[in-house]
Amino acid sequence: MIKTWELPDPFLREDGRRISTREEWRPQREYFKNLLSEKMYGTMPLRPAYLTSEKNGEDSFTGICEDGSESRGWKESWVIYTGLEGKIRIPITVFRPETSERVIPIIYSGGMGWFQEEKAAEALKEQFAVIVFEYEEGAPDSPEYGKGTCGQTYPEYTWRALAMWAWMQSRVIDWLETQDFADVGRTVVTGHSRHGKSTVCCGVFDERVAVCAPAGSGCGGMASMRHWGSRLGQWIGECETLGIMLNEKRFFYWLADEMRSYADPDSQKGYREDELPFDANTLGALIAPRGLILTEGLDDTWINTFGTQVAWLGTTEVYEFLDAKEKCGLHYREGGHMYSMEDWLVMLDFCKVNLLGEKKKTNYKTVIENEVKCGYSWRCPKA
């Protein structure tokens, strides 16, 4: 077998044959999900039977939008209790518009420390609700992640921090199913940077997610683990790689230990990433045919601008195969590592187009006919 640094072919079965029909995609998807649980994220508990919640407060909310208009609604504080005997406590902040109709819920990973209320104002203006959940109690962002309530409640699973955060995002969906204000069939999940990575994990494993919207997710998210580079091309500019990210002094606790064996111990060059049986394009493929929108900064070299575009192109092959090309979007803006208001407005627009059937107003990209591809030579089967 000739070694190659091409993106792995998601249509290639374990036995070496390629799938050729859409009916074959479901078992292929399960194969990759099991592979990711084994090698990348670790194993996770199934949906727990226990779920209760309590409301701790409610205030009127008024926000100022980009165009200077006011947006009004409610800001509520809740706590979700879930997991074995309700041992996992997830505080959430809910922003919802003043309407009796069911609205699209956006679940934001990262907590209020990562969120700006101006984004809630824009969401409420468009009749979306935003639910911001706090993750640190369930899984601290530190080598002590296992001492959070997720690890303590379910010590028999091999999950790491990213999977724990993704699992908590899914538990918020469980809670939304009990709430009259939420149109749960149109649930959106989003997050930035490390929380963009966990948002991808949530989108892969929870099919209730209608739109997955990672922002600046980088390595372990929607940036290729094989191909690195800035907006100027491959190998130009220092990017977050497996070796850098999983270094023992950095974030080794985000992903399963086996992932470190594919990374250069010195973090400076390609090592065994080409031996991984999956890459970021595989993650995106497992979200198909549901909505996927990536928002990125052209000057955010760290998140691997080049590798994200390559992985997105590979992902669009599966969306094309499933006749859902318009549901896979990419948007680059000027600027660095942030979840900017421009990113947020693009995400809202993508959701309105794909969940409400409205006309597109922003300039996010979907794949076009005769798109120039790079990073792989395979193409989707003609189903």
Coordinates of C-alpha atoms in Angstrom, one line a residue:
M1 CA 0.0 0.0 0.0
I2 CA 1.4 3.4 -1.0
K3 CA 1.3 5.9 1.8
T4 CA -0.4 9.2 0.9
W5 CA -1.2 12.5 2.6
E6 CA -4.5 12.7 0.9
L7 CA -7.6 13.2 2.9
P8 CA -9.1 9.8 3.7
D9 CA -11.9 8.6 1.5
P10 CA -15.2 8.5 3.5
F11 CA -16.7 6.2 0.9
L12 CA -14.1 3.5 1.4
R13 CA -15.4 0.7 3.4
E14 CA -13.4 -1.3 6.0
D15 CA -13.1 -4.2 3.6
G16 CA -11.5 -1.9 0.9
R17 CA -14.6 -1.6 -1.3
R18 CA -16.3 1.7 -2.0
I19 CA -19.9 2.3 -1.3
S20 CA -22.0 3.3 -4.3
T21 CA -25.5 3.9 -3.1
R22 CA -27.1 6.2 -0.5
E23 CA -28.5 3.2 1.3
E24 CA -25.0 2.1 2.1
W25 CA -24.1 5.5 3.8
R26 CA -26.0 4.7 7.1
P27 CA -23.8 1.6 8.0
Q28 CA -20.7 3.5 6.7
R29 CA -21.6 6.4 9.1
E30 CA -21.9 4.0 12.0
Y31 CA -18.6 2.4 11.2
F32 CA -16.9 5.9 11.4
K33 CA -18.7 6.8 14.6
N34 CA -17.5 3.7 16.3
L35 CA -14.0 4.5 15.0
L36 CA -14.1 8.0 16.4
S37 CA -15.3 6.7 19.8
E38 CA -12.5 4.2 19.9
K39 CA -9.6 6.4 18.7
M40 CA -10.4 10.1 19.0
Y41 CA -13.1 11.1 21.5
G42 CA -13.4 8.1 23.8
T43 CA -16.6 6.3 24.7
M44 CA -19.6 8.3 26.0
P45 CA -22.7 7.3 28.0
L46 CA -26.0 7.0 26.3
R47 CA -28.8 9.5 27.0
P48 CA -29.6 9.2 30.7
A49 CA -33.2 8.5 31.9
Y50 CA -32.9 11.1 34.7
L51 CA -33.7 14.7 33.9
T52 CA -35.1 17.5 36.0
S53 CA -34.6 21.3 36.1
E54 CA -35.3 24.3 38.2
K55 CA -35.7 27.9 37.3
N56 CA -33.7 30.3 39.4
G57 CA -34.6 33.7 37.9
E58 CA -36.2 35.6 35.0
D59 CA -35.7 39.2 33.9
S60 CA -36.8 41.2 30.9
F61 CA -34.0 41.6 28.3
T62 CA -33.4 44.5 26.0
G63 CA -30.4 44.4 23.6
I64 CA -29.1 46.8 20.9
C65 CA -28.6 45.3 17.5
E66 CA -25.9 46.2 14.9
D67 CA -28.4 48.4 13.0
G68 CA -29.2 50.3 16.2
S69 CA -32.6 48.7 16.7
E70 CA -33.8 47.3 20.0
S71 CA -34.4 43.6 20.6
R72 CA -36.6 42.6 23.5
G73 CA -37.3 39.3 25.2
W74 CA -36.6 37.4 28.4
K75 CA -33.4 36.3 30.1
E76 CA -33.8 33.3 32.4
S77 CA -31.5 31.3 34.7
W78 CA -32.0 27.6 35.0
V79 CA -30.2 24.5 36.3
I80 CA -30.5 21.1 34.6
Y81 CA -29.9 18.0 36.7
T82 CA -29.1 14.9 34.7
G83 CA -27.0 11.8 34.6
L84 CA -27.1 9.0 37.1
E85 CA -29.4 10.1 40.0
G86 CA -29.2 13.7 38.7
K87 CA -25.5 14.0 39.8
I88 CA -24.6 16.2 36.8
R89 CA -25.6 19.8 37.2
I90 CA -25.6 22.0 34.2
P91 CA -26.4 25.8 34.7
I92 CA -27.9 27.5 31.7
T93 CA -28.8 31.0 30.7
V94 CA -31.8 31.3 28.3
F95 CA -32.5 34.3 26.1
R96 CA -35.9 34.0 24.3
P97 CA -38.0 36.4 22.3
E98 CA -41.4 37.7 23.2
T99 CA -43.6 35.4 21.3
S100 CA -46.0 32.5 22.0
E101 CA -44.7 30.6 18.9
R102 CA -42.1 27.9 19.1
V103 CA -38.7 29.3 18.0
I104 CA -35.4 27.8 16.8
P105 CA -33.1 27.2 19.8
I106 CA -29.3 27.9 19.5
I107 CA -27.2 26.0 22.1
Y108 CA -24.0 27.9 22.7
S109 CA -21.1 26.0 24.3
G110 CA -18.6 27.7 26.5
G111 CA -20.6 29.5 29.2
M112 CA -21.4 33.2 29.7
G113 CA -17.7 33.9 30.0
W114 CA -17.4 33.2 26.3
F115 CA -20.6 34.8 25.2
Q116 CA -21.5 38.4 24.3
E117 CA -25.1 39.5 24.9
E118 CA -25.1 41.5 21.7
K119 CA -25.3 38.2 19.9
A120 CA -28.5 37.3 21.9
A121 CA -30.0 40.6 20.7
E122 CA -29.4 39.7 17.1
A123 CA -30.8 36.2 17.6
L124 CA -33.9 37.5 19.3
K125 CA -34.5 40.0 16.6
E126 CA -34.7 37.1 14.1
Q127 CA -36.9 35.1 16.5
F128 CA -34.3 32.6 17.7
A129 CA -33.7 31.6 21.3
V130 CA -30.1 31.2 22.7
I131 CA -29.2 28.8 25.5
V132 CA -25.8 29.2 26.9
F133 CA -24.6 26.4 29.1
E134 CA -21.8 26.3 31.7
Y135 CA -19.4 23.4 31.3
E136 CA -16.7 23.7 34.0
E137 CA -18.6 21.9 36.7
G138 CA -19.2 18.9 34.5
A139 CA -15.7 18.8 33.0
P140 CA -13.1 21.5 33.9
D141 CA -10.9 22.7 31.1
S142 CA -7.7 21.3 32.8
P143 CA -5.9 18.0 33.4
E144 CA -8.4 17.7 36.3
Y145 CA -11.2 17.3 33.8
G146 CA -12.0 13.8 35.2
K147 CA -12.8 15.3 38.6
G148 CA -15.8 17.0 37.2
T149 CA -19.3 15.5 37.6
C150 CA -19.2 13.8 34.2
G151 CA -16.0 11.9 35.0
Q152 CA -17.1 11.2 38.6
T153 CA -20.5 9.9 37.6
Y154 CA -19.4 7.8 34.6
P155 CA -15.8 6.6 35.4
E156 CA -16.3 3.5 33.2
Y157 CA -16.2 5.5 30.0
T158 CA -13.0 6.6 28.2
W159 CA -14.3 10.0 27.2
R160 CA -12.1 13.1 27.4
A161 CA -13.0 16.8 27.9
L162 CA -14.2 17.5 24.3
A163 CA -16.6 14.6 24.4
M164 CA -17.8 15.6 27.9
W165 CA -18.7 19.1 26.7
A166 CA -20.4 17.7 23.6
W167 CA -22.4 15.3 25.8
M168 CA -23.6 18.2 28.0
Q169 CA -24.6 20.1 24.9
S170 CA -26.8 17.1 24.0
R171 CA -28.3 17.1 27.5
V172 CA -29.5 20.7 26.9
I173 CA -31.3 19.3 23.9
D174 CA -33.0 16.8 26.2
W175 CA -34.1 19.7 28.3
L176 CA -35.4 21.6 25.3
E177 CA -37.7 18.7 24.5
T178 CA -39.5 19.5 27.8
Q179 CA -39.9 23.2 26.9
D180 CA -42.9 24.7 25.0
F181 CA -40.9 27.6 23.5
A182 CA -38.4 25.5 21.5
D183 CA -38.8 24.0 18.0
V184 CA -36.5 21.2 18.9
G185 CA -36.5 19.7 15.4
R186 CA -34.6 22.7 14.3
T187 CA -32.0 22.8 17.0
V188 CA -28.7 24.6 16.3
V189 CA -25.4 24.0 18.2
T190 CA -22.5 26.3 18.1
G191 CA -19.3 27.3 19.8
H192 CA -15.9 28.9 19.2
S193 CA -12.3 27.5 19.3
R194 CA -12.2 24.6 21.8
H195 CA -15.9 24.8 22.0
G196 CA -16.2 24.7 18.2
K197 CA -14.3 21.4 18.5
S198 CA -16.8 20.0 21.0
T199 CA -19.7 21.4 19.0
V200 CA -18.5 19.3 16.0
C201 CA -18.5 16.2 18.3
C202 CA -22.1 17.0 19.3
G203 CA -23.2 17.3 15.7
V204 CA -21.5 14.0 14.8
F205 CA -23.1 11.9 17.6
D206 CA -26.5 13.6 18.1
E207 CA -28.8 13.5 15.1
R208 CA -31.3 15.9 16.7
V209 CA -28.9 18.6 15.7
A210 CA -30.3 20.3 12.6
V211 CA -27.4 22.7 12.1
C212 CA -23.9 22.4 13.5
A213 CA -22.1 25.7 13.4
P214 CA -18.5 25.5 14.7
A215 CA -16.5 28.8 14.6
G216 CA -12.6 28.8 14.4
S217 CA -12.6 25.1 15.5
G218 CA -9.1 24.3 14.3
C219 CA -7.3 21.0 15.0
G220 CA -9.7 18.4 16.5
G221 CA -12.5 20.4 14.8
M222 CA -13.0 21.1 11.2
A223 CA -9.4 21.8 10.3
S224 CA -7.5 18.9 8.6
M225 CA -5.0 17.1 10.9
R226 CA -2.9 16.2 7.7
H227 CA -2.8 19.5 5.9
W228 CA -1.6 22.7 7.6
G229 CA -1.2 26.3 6.5
S230 CA -2.3 29.9 6.5
R231 CA -4.4 31.7 3.9
L232 CA -1.3 31.8 1.7
G233 CA -1.1 28.0 1.4
Q234 CA 0.2 24.7 2.8
W235 CA 3.1 24.8 5.3
I236 CA 3.0 28.6 5.5
G237 CA 2.5 29.9 9.0
E238 CA 2.4 28.1 12.3
C239 CA -0.8 26.3 12.9
E240 CA -2.3 24.2 15.7
T241 CA -1.4 20.6 15.0
L242 CA -2.1 17.4 16.9
G243 CA 1.5 17.5 18.3
I244 CA 1.1 21.0 19.6
M245 CA -2.5 20.6 20.9
L246 CA -1.9 17.3 22.6
N247 CA 1.5 18.2 24.1
E248 CA 1.6 17.2 27.8
K249 CA 2.0 20.9 28.7
R250 CA -1.1 21.9 26.7
F251 CA -4.4 20.1 26.1
F252 CA -3.6 16.4 26.0
Y253 CA -6.8 15.8 28.0
W254 CA -9.1 17.0 25.1
L255 CA -8.8 13.8 23.0
A256 CA -8.0 10.1 23.6
D257 CA -4.4 9.1 24.3
E258 CA -4.1 7.1 21.1
M259 CA -4.3 10.4 19.1
R260 CA -0.9 11.4 20.5
S261 CA 0.8 8.5 18.8
Y262 CA -0.1 10.0 15.4
A263 CA 1.5 13.4 16.3
D264 CA 5.1 14.6 16.1
P265 CA 6.5 14.5 19.7
D266 CA 8.4 17.8 19.0
S267 CA 5.2 19.4 17.4
Q268 CA 7.2 20.8 14.5
K269 CA 6.6 18.6 11.5
G270 CA 4.3 16.0 10.0
Y271 CA 4.6 12.6 11.6
R272 CA 2.0 9.9 11.4
E273 CA -1.1 11.9 10.7
D274 CA -1.4 10.3 7.3
E275 CA -2.0 7.0 9.0
L276 CA -5.2 8.2 10.7
P277 CA -8.2 6.4 9.1
F278 CA -10.2 9.7 9.4
D279 CA -9.7 13.4 9.3
A280 CA -11.8 16.6 9.7
N281 CA -13.6 15.9 6.4
T282 CA -14.8 12.6 8.0
L283 CA -16.2 14.6 11.0
G284 CA -18.1 16.9 8.6
A285 CA -19.3 14.0 6.5
L286 CA -21.0 12.4 9.6
I287 CA -23.1 15.5 10.1
A288 CA -24.4 15.3 6.5
P289 CA -27.1 15.7 5.3
R290 CA -27.9 18.1 8.2
G291 CA -26.7 21.7 8.1
L292 CA -23.1 22.5 8.6
I293 CA -21.7 26.1 8.5
L294 CA -18.0 26.9 9.2
T295 CA -17.1 30.5 10.1
E296 CA -13.4 31.4 10.1
G297 CA -11.0 34.3 10.1
L298 CA -8.5 34.7 7.2
D299 CA -5.9 36.0 9.6
D300 CA -6.4 33.3 12.1
T301 CA -3.4 31.2 11.1
W302 CA -3.5 29.2 14.3
I303 CA -6.8 27.5 13.4
N304 CA -5.2 26.3 10.1
T305 CA -6.9 28.4 7.4
F306 CA -5.7 26.2 4.6
G307 CA -6.5 22.9 6.2
T308 CA -10.0 24.0 7.1
Q309 CA -10.7 24.8 3.5
V310 CA -9.3 21.5 2.3
A311 CA -11.4 19.6 4.9
W312 CA -14.5 21.5 3.9
L313 CA -14.0 20.6 0.3
G314 CA -13.7 17.0 1.2
T315 CA -16.8 17.2 3.3
T316 CA -18.8 18.6 0.4
E317 CA -18.3 15.4 -1.5
V318 CA -20.5 13.6 1.0
Y319 CA -23.1 16.4 0.9
E320 CA -23.2 16.2 -2.9
F321 CA -23.5 12.4 -2.6
L322 CA -26.6 12.8 -0.3
D323 CA -28.0 15.6 -2.6
A324 CA -27.6 18.3 0.1
K325 CA -24.9 20.6 -1.3
E326 CA -26.7 23.7 -0.2
K327 CA -26.5 22.5 3.5
C328 CA -22.7 22.7 3.7
G329 CA -21.4 26.3 4.0
L330 CA -18.1 28.0 4.6
H331 CA -17.4 31.7 5.4
Y332 CA -14.1 33.5 5.7
R333 CA -13.8 37.1 6.9
E334 CA -10.8 39.3 7.6
G335 CA -9.5 39.2 11.1
G336 CA -8.2 36.8 13.7
H337 CA -9.3 34.3 16.4
M338 CA -12.7 35.3 17.6
Y339 CA -16.4 34.6 17.2
S340 CA -17.1 37.9 15.6
M341 CA -20.5 39.5 15.0
E342 CA -20.0 38.9 11.3
D343 CA -19.6 35.1 12.0
W344 CA -22.7 35.1 14.2
L345 CA -24.9 36.9 11.5
V346 CA -23.7 34.5 8.8
M347 CA -24.6 31.6 11.1
L348 CA -28.1 33.1 11.6
D349 CA -28.5 33.7 7.9
F350 CA -27.5 30.1 7.1
C351 CA -30.1 28.8 9.6
K352 CA -32.8 31.0 8.2
V353 CA -32.1 29.7 4.7
N354 CA -31.8 26.0 5.6
L355 CA -34.4 25.8 8.4
L356 CA -36.9 28.4 7.4
G357 CA -36.6 28.5 3.6
E358 CA -35.7 32.2 3.5
K359 CA -33.5 33.8 0.8
K360 CA -29.7 34.0 1.5
K361 CA -28.5 37.5 2.5
T362 CA -24.9 37.0 3.4
N363 CA -22.0 35.8 1.3
Y364 CA -21.2 32.4 2.8
K365 CA -20.0 29.9 0.3
T366 CA -21.5 26.6 -0.8
V367 CA -19.8 24.2 -3.3
I368 CA -20.2 25.1 -6.9
E369 CA -20.1 23.0 -10.1
N370 CA -16.5 22.4 -11.3
E371 CA -15.1 23.5 -7.9
V372 CA -11.3 23.4 -7.8
K373 CA -10.5 20.6 -5.3
C374 CA -7.2 20.1 -3.4
G375 CA -5.9 17.7 -0.8
Y376 CA -7.5 14.6 -2.3
S377 CA -8.1 13.0 -5.7
W378 CA -11.1 10.8 -4.9
R379 CA -14.6 12.0 -5.7
C380 CA -18.1 11.1 -4.5
P381 CA -19.8 8.1 -6.2
K382 CA -22.6 9.1 -8.6
A383 CA -25.5 7.8 -6.6

